[in-house]
mmCIF file of C-alpha atoms and ligand atoms in Angstrom:
data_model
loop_
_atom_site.group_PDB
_atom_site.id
_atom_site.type_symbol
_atom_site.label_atom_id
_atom_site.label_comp_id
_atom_site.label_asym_id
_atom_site.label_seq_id
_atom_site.Cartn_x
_atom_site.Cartn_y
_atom_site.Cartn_z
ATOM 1 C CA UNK A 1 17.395 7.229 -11.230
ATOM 2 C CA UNK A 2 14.517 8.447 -8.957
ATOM 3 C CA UNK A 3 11.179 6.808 -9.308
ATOM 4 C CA UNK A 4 7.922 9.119 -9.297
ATOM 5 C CA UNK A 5 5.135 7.791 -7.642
ATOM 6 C CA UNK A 6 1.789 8.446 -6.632
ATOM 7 C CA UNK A 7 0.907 7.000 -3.351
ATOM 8 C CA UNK A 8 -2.811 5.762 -2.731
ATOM 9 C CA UNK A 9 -3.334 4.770 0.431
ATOM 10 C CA UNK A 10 -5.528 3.940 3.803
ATOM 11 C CA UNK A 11 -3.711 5.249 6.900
ATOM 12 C CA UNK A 12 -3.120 2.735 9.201
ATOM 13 C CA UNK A 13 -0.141 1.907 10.602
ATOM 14 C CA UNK A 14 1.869 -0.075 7.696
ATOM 15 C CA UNK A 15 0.811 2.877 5.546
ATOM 16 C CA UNK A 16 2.408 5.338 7.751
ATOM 17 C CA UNK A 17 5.690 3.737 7.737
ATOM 18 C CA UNK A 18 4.991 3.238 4.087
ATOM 19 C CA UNK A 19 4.895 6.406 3.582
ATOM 20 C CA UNK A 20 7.712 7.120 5.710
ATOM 21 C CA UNK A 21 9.837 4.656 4.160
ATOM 22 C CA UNK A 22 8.985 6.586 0.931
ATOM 23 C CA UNK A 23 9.363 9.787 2.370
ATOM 24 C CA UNK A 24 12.994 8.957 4.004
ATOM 25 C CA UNK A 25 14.931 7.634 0.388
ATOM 26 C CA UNK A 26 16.392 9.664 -1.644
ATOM 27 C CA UNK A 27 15.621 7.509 -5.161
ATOM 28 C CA UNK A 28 11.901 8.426 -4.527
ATOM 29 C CA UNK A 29 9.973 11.282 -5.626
ATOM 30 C CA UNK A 30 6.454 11.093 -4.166
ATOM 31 C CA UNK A 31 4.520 12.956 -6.748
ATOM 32 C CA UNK A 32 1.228 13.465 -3.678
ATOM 33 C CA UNK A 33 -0.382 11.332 -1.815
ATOM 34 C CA UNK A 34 -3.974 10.408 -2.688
ATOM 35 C CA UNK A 35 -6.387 8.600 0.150
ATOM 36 C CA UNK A 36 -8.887 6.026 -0.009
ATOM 37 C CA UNK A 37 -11.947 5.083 2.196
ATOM 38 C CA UNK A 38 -10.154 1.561 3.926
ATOM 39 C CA UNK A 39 -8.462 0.593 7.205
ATOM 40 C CA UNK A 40 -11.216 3.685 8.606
ATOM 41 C CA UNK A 41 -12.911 6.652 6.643
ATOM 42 C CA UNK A 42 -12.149 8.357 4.200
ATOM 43 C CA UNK A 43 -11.701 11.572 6.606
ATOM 44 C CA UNK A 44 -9.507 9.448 9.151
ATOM 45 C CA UNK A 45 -7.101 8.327 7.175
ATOM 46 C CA UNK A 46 -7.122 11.554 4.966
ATOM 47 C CA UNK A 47 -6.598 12.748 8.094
ATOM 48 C CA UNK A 48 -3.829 10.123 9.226
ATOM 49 C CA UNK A 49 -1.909 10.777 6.000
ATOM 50 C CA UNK A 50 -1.311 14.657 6.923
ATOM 51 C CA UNK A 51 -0.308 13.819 10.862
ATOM 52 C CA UNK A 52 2.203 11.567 9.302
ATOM 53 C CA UNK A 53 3.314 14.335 6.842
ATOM 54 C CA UNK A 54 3.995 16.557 9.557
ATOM 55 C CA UNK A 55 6.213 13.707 11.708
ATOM 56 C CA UNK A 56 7.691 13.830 8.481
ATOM 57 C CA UNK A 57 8.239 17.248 8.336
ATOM 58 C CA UNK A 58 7.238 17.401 5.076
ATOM 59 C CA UNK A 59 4.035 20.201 4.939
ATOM 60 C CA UNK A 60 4.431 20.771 1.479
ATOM 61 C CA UNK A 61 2.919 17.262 -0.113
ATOM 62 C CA UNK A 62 -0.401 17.626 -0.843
ATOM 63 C CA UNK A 63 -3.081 14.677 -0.015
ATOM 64 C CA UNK A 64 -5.745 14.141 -2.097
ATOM 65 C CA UNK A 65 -9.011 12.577 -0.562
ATOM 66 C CA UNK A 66 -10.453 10.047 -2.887
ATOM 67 C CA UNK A 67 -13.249 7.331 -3.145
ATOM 68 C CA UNK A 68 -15.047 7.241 0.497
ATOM 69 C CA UNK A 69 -16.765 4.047 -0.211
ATOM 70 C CA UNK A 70 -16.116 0.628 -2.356
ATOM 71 C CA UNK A 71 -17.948 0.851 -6.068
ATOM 72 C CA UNK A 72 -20.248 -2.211 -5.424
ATOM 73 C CA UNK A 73 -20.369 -3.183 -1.721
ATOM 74 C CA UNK A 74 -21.026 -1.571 1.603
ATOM 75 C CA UNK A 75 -18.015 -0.326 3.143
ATOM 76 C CA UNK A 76 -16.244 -2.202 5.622
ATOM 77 C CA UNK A 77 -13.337 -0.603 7.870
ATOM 78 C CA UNK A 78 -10.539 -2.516 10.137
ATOM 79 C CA UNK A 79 -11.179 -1.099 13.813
ATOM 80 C CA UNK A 80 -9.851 -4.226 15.087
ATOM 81 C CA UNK A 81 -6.508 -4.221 13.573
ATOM 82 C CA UNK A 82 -6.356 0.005 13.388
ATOM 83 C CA UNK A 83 -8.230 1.374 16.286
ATOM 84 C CA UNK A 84 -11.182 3.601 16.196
ATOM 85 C CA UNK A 85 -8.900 6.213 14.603
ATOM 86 C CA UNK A 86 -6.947 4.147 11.989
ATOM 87 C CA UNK A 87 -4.061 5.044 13.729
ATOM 88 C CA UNK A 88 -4.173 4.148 17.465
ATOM 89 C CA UNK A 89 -1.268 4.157 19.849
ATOM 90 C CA UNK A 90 0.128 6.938 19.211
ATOM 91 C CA UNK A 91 -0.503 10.629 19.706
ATOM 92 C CA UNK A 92 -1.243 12.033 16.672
ATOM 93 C CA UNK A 93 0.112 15.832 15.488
ATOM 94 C CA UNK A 94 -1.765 18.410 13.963
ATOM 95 C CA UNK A 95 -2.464 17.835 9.928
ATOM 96 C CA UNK A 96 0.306 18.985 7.737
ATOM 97 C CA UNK A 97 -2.600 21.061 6.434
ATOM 98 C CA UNK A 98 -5.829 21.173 4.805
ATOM 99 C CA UNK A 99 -6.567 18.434 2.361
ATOM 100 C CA UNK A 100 -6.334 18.940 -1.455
ATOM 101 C CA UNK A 101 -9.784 20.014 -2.590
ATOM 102 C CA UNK A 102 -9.154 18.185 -6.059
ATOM 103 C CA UNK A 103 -10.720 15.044 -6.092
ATOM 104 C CA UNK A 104 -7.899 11.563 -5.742
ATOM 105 C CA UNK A 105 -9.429 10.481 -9.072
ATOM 106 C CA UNK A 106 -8.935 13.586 -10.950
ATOM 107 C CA UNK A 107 -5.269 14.189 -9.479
ATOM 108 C CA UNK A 108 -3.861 10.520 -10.505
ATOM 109 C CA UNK A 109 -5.215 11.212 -14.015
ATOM 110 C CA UNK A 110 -4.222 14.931 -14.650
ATOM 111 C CA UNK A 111 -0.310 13.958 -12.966
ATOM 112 C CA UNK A 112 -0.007 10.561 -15.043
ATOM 113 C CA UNK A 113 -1.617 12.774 -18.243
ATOM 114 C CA UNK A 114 1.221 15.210 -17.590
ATOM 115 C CA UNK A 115 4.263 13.968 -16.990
ATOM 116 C CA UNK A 116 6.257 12.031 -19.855
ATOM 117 C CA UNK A 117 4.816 8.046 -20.805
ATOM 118 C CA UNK A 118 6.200 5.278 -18.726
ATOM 119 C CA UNK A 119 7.754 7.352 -15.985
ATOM 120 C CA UNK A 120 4.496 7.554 -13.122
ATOM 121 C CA UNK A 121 4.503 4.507 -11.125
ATOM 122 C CA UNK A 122 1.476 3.939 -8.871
ATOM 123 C CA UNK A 123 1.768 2.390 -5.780
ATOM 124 C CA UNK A 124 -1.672 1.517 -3.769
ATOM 125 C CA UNK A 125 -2.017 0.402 -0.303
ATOM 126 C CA UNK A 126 -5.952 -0.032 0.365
ATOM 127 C CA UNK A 127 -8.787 -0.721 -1.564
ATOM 128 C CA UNK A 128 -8.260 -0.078 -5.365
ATOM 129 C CA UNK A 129 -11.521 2.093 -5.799
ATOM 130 C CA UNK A 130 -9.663 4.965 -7.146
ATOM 131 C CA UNK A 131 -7.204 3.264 -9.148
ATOM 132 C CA UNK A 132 -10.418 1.545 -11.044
ATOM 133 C CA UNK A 133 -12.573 4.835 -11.073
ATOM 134 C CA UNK A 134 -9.208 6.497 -12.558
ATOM 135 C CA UNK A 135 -8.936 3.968 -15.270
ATOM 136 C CA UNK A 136 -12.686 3.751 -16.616
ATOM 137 C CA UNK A 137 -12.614 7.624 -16.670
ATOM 138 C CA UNK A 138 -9.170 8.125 -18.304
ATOM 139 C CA UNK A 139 -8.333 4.599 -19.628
ATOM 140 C CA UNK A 140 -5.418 6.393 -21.596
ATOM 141 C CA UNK A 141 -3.744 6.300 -18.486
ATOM 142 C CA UNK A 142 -3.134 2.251 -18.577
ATOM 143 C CA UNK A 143 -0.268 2.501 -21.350
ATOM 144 C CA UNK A 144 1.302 5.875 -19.687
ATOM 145 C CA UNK A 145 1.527 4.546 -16.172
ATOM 146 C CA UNK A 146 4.864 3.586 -15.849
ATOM 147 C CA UNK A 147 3.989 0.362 -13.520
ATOM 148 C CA UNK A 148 1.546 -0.414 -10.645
ATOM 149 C CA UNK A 149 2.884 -2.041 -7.502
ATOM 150 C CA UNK A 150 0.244 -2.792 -4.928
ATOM 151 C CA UNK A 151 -0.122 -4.178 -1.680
ATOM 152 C CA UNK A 152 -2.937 -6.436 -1.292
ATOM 153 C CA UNK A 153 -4.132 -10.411 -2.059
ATOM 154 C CA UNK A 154 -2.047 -13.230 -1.821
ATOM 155 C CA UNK A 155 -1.777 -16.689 -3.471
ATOM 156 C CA UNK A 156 -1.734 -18.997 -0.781
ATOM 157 C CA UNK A 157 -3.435 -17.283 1.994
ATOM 158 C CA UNK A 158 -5.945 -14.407 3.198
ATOM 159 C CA UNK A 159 -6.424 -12.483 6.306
ATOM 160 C CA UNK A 160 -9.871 -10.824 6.126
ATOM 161 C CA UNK A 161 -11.258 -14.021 5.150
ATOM 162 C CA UNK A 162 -9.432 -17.826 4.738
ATOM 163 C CA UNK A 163 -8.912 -16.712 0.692
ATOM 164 C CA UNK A 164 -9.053 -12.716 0.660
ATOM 165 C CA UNK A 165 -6.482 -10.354 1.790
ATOM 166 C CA UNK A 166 -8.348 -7.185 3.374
ATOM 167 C CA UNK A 167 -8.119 -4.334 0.484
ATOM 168 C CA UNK A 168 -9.499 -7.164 -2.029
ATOM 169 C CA UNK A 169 -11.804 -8.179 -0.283
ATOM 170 C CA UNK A 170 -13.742 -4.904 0.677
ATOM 171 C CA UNK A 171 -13.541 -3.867 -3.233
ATOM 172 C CA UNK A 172 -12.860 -6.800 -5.033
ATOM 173 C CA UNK A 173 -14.847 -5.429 -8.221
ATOM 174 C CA UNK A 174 -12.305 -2.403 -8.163
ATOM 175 C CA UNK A 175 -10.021 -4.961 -7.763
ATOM 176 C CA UNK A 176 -10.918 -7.058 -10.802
ATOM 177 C CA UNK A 177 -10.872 -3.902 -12.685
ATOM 178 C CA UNK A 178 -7.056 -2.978 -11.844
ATOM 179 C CA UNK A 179 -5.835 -6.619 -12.399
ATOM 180 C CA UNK A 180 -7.765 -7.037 -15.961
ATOM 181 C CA UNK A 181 -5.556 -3.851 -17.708
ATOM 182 C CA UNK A 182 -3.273 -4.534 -18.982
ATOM 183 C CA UNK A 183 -0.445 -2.703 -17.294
ATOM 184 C CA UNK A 184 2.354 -3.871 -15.979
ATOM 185 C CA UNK A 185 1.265 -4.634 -11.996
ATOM 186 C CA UNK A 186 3.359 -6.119 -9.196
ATOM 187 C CA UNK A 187 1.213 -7.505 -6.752
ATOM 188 C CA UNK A 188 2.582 -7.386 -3.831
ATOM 189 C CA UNK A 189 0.590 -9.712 -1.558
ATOM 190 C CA UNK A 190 0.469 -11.441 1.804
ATOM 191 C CA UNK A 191 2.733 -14.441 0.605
ATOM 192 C CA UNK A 192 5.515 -11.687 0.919
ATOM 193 C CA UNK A 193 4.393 -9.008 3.470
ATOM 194 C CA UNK A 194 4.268 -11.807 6.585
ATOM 195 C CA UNK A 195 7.615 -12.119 6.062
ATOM 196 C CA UNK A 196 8.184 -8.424 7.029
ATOM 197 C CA UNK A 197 7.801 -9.181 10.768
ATOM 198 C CA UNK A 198 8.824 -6.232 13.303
ATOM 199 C CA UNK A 199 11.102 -8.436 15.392
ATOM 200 C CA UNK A 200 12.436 -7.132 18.963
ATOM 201 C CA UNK A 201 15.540 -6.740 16.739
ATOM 202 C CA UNK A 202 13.911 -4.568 14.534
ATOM 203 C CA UNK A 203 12.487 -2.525 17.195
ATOM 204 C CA UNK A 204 16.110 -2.208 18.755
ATOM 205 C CA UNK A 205 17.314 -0.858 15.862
ATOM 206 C CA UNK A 206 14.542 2.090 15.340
ATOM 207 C CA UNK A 207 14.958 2.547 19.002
ATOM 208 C CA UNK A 208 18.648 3.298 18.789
ATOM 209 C CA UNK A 209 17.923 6.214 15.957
ATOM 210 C CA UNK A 210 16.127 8.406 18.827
ATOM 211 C CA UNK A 211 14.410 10.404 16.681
ATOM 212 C CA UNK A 212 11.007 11.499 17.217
ATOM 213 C CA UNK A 213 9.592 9.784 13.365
ATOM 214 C CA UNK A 214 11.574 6.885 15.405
ATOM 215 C CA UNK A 215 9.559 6.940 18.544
ATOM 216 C CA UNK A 216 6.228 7.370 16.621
ATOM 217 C CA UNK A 217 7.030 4.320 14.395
ATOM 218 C CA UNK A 218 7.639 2.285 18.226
ATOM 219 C CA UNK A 219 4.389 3.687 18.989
ATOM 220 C CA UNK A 220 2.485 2.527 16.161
ATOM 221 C CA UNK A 221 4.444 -1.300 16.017
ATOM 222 C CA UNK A 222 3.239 -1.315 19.788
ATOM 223 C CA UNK A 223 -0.311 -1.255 18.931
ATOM 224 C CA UNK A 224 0.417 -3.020 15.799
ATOM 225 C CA UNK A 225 1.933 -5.841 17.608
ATOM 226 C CA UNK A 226 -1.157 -6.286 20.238
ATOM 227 C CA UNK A 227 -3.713 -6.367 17.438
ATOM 228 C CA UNK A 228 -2.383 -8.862 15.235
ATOM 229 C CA UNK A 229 -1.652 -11.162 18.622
ATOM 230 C CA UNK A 230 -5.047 -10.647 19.890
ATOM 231 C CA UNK A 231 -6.436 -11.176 16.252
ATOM 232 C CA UNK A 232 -4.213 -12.448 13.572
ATOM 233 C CA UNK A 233 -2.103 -14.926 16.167
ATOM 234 C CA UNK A 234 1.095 -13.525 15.394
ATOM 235 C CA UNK A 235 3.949 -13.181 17.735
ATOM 236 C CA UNK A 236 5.285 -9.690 15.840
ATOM 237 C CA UNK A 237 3.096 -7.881 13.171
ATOM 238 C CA UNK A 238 4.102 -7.699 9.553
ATOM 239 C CA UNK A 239 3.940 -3.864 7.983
ATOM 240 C CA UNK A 240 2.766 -4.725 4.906
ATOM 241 C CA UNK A 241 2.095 -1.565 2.971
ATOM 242 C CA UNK A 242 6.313 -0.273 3.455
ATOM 243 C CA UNK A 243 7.032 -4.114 1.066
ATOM 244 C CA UNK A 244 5.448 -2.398 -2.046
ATOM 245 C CA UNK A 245 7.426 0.534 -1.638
ATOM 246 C CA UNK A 246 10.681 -1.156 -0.890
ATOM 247 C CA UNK A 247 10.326 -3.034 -3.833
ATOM 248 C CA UNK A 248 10.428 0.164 -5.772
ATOM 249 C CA UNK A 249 13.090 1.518 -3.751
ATOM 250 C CA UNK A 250 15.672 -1.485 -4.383
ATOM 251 C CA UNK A 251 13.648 -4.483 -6.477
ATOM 252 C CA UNK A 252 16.094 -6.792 -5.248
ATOM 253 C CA UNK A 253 14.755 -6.887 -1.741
ATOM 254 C CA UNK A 254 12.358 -8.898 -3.588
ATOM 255 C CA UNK A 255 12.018 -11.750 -5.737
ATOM 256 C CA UNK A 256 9.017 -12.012 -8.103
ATOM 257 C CA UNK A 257 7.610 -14.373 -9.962
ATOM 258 C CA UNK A 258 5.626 -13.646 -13.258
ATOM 259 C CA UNK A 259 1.870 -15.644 -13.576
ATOM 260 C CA UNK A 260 -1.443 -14.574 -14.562
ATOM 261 C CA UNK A 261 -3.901 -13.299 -11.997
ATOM 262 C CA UNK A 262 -7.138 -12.538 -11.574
ATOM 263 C CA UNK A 263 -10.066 -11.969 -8.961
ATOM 264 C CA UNK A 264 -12.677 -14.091 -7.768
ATOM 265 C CA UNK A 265 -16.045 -12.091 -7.944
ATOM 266 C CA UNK A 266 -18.766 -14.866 -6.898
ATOM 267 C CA UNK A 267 -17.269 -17.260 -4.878
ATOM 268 C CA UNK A 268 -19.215 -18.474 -2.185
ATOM 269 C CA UNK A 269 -15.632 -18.887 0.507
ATOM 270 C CA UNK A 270 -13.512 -17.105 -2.169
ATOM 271 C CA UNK A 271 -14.957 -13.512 -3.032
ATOM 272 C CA UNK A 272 -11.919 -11.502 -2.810
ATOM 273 C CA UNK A 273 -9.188 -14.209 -3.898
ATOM 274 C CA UNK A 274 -6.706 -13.452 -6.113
ATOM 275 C CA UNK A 275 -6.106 -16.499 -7.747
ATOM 276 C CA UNK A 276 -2.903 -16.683 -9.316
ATOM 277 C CA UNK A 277 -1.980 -19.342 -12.066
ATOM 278 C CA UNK A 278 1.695 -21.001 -11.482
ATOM 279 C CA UNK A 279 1.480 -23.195 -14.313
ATOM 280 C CA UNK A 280 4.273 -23.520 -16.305
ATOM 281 C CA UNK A 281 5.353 -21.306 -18.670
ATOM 282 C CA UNK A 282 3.177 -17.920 -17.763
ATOM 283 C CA UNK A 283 1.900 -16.199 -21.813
ATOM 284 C CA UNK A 284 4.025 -14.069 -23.491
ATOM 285 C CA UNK A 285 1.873 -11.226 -23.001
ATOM 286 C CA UNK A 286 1.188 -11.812 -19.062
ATOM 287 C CA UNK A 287 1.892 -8.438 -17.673
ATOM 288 C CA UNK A 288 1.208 -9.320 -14.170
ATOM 289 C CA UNK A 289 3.960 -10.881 -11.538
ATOM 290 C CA UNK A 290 3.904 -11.647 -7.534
ATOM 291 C CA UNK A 291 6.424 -11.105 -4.868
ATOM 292 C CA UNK A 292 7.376 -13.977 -3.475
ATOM 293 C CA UNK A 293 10.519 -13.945 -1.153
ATOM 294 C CA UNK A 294 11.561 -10.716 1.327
ATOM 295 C CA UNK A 295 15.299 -10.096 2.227
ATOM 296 C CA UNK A 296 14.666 -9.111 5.557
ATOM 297 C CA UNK A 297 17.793 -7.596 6.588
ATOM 298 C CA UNK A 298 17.571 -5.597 3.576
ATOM 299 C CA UNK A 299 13.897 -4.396 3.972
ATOM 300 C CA UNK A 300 14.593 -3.417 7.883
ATOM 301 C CA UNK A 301 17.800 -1.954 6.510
ATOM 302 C CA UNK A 302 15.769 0.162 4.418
ATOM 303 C CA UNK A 303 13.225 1.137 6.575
ATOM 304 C CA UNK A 304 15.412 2.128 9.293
ATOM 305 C CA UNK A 305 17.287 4.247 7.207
ATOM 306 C CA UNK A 306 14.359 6.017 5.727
ATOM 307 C CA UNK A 307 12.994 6.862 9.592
ATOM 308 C CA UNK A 308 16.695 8.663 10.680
ATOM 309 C CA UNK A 309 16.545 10.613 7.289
ATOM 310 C CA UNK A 310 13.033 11.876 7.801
ATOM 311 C CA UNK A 311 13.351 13.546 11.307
HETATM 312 C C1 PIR B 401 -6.146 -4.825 7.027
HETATM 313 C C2 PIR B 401 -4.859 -4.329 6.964
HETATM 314 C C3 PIR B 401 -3.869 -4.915 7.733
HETATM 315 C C4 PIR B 401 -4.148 -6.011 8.532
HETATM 316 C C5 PIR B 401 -5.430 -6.536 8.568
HETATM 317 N N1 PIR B 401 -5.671 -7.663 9.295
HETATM 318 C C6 PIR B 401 -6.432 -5.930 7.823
HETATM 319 C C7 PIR B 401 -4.574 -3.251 5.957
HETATM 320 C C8 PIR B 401 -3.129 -2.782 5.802
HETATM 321 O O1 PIR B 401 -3.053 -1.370 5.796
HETATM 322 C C9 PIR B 401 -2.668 -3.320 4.439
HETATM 323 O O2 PIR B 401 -2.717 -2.350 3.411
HETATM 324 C C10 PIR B 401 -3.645 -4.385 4.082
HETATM 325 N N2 PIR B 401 -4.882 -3.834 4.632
HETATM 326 C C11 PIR B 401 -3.281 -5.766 4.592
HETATM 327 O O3 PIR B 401 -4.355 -6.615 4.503
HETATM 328 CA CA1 CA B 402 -3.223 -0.096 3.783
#
């Protein structure tokens, strides 16, 4: 059964091979892709997202720009993990094509309103500022959304401060917002995506497809790799955003555990948290789960597969 999804993202390098990964397997239908101000601006990674499309090949998905800035704070962007252009390291091709002029907002609620309950799943990879604009304006959409699986947070550790994972943190009222419906909502956090390391193995493997989607992904795990040693102390760097797709495109590259969560709002070291409650037994009606282990042979598997299929 294929799984329609919307894909709201920050373009950056794990959500280029996110979207690749989506882009490359067959079970997945990617509805469009909406954009969020994030890892850089709102027109970089708009930007990003149709360079991919077109090492993709695919110059027929539309991208939707969304929310340039978080609803409460100032916005913050990720030059030292993503370069000045979001995407750094490799050359990037002309846009796909023009961006959407319909608003990210105003797409994800007219394509959830329209298609059948329970079968659009949402999948966002930055900040969650459209996700929460798109439920206070159409809050119908929370029961016809089929699930949302996100990347962001984490339970035992942060990286854009010692308790908040990056697209938290930045918009951690949006955030709140997202976690509080009450829709089903996977979050795929940090627990699971550092265990998604690009190994030299890894690299090996994209190397041997020889593809040109395969030498752009080297290119961006190059630059990935020398930002999170210079900043994040990591030997190989861990591409996040492509977990919460995988999890979608084979759930048992995952394993998941179901608590409560929430996010911490006021916390003097903790705005940004998602604090997630283990005790025993989670409520009947707790809608909200975490990933908590990664097959990695399976996930690279995956991946790989996805890149030879694109290009
Ligand atoms: C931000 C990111 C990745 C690494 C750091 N250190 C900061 C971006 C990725 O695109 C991913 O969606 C999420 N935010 C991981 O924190
Ligand atoms: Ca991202």
């Amino acid at each position: 059964m294929t799984r329609k999804i919307i894909l709201d993202c920050d373009p950056g390098h794990d959500d280029a091979i996110a979207i690749i990964l989506a882009l490359g397997t067959p079970g997945i239908d990617v509805l469009g892709i909406t954009t969020v101000g994030g890892n850089q601006t709102l027109e970089k990674v708009t930007r990003n997202a149709l360079s991919v499309l077109r090492v993709c090949r695919d110059t027929d998905l539309r991208v939707y720009p969304g929310c340039a800035r978080p609803l409460v704070r100032q916005p913050e962007a990720a030059p030292s993990i993503h370069g000045e252009s979001g995407l750094d390291g490799v050359e990037l091709p002309e846009p796909a094509g023009p961006p959407q002029d319909e608003h990210a907002v105003d797409y994800i609620i007219r394509t959830v309103m329209e298609h059948e309950p329970n079968t659009v799943t949402l999948v966002p990879t930055g900040p969650l500022t459209n996700i929460a604009l798109a439920v206070r304006r159409e809050p119908r959409i929370v029961e016809r959304v089929r699930e949302v699986v996100l990347m962001g947070g984490g339970y035992h550790t942060g990286n854009w401060s010692a308790t908040a994972e990056f697209n938290i943190k930045v918009d951690p009222e949006s955030a709140h917002i997202v976690f509080n419906e009450p829709w089903p909502l996977t979050m795929v956090g940090l627990d699971l995506t550092h265990q998604a390391l690009a190994t030299p193995e890894v690299e090996e493997q994209i190397r041997a497809i020889g593809s040109d989607c395969g030498g752009f992904v080297l290119g961006l795990l190059d630059f990935f790799r020398q930002s999170y040693r210079a900043n994040q102390g990591f030997e190989h760097p861990p591409v996040h955003d492509a977990c919460a797709v995988a999890y979608l495109v084979d759930s048992s590259v995952v394993t998941t555990r179901r608590v409560p969560l929430d996010v911490e709002l006021r916390g003097e070291l903790t705005v940004g948290m998602t604090v997630a409650d283990f005790r025993m037994p989670a409520p009947e009606n707790c809608t909200t789960q975490v990933a908590v282990d990664l097959d990695h042979r399976k996930f690279w598997r995956m991946v790989t597969e996805a890149i030879a299929r694109v290009s």
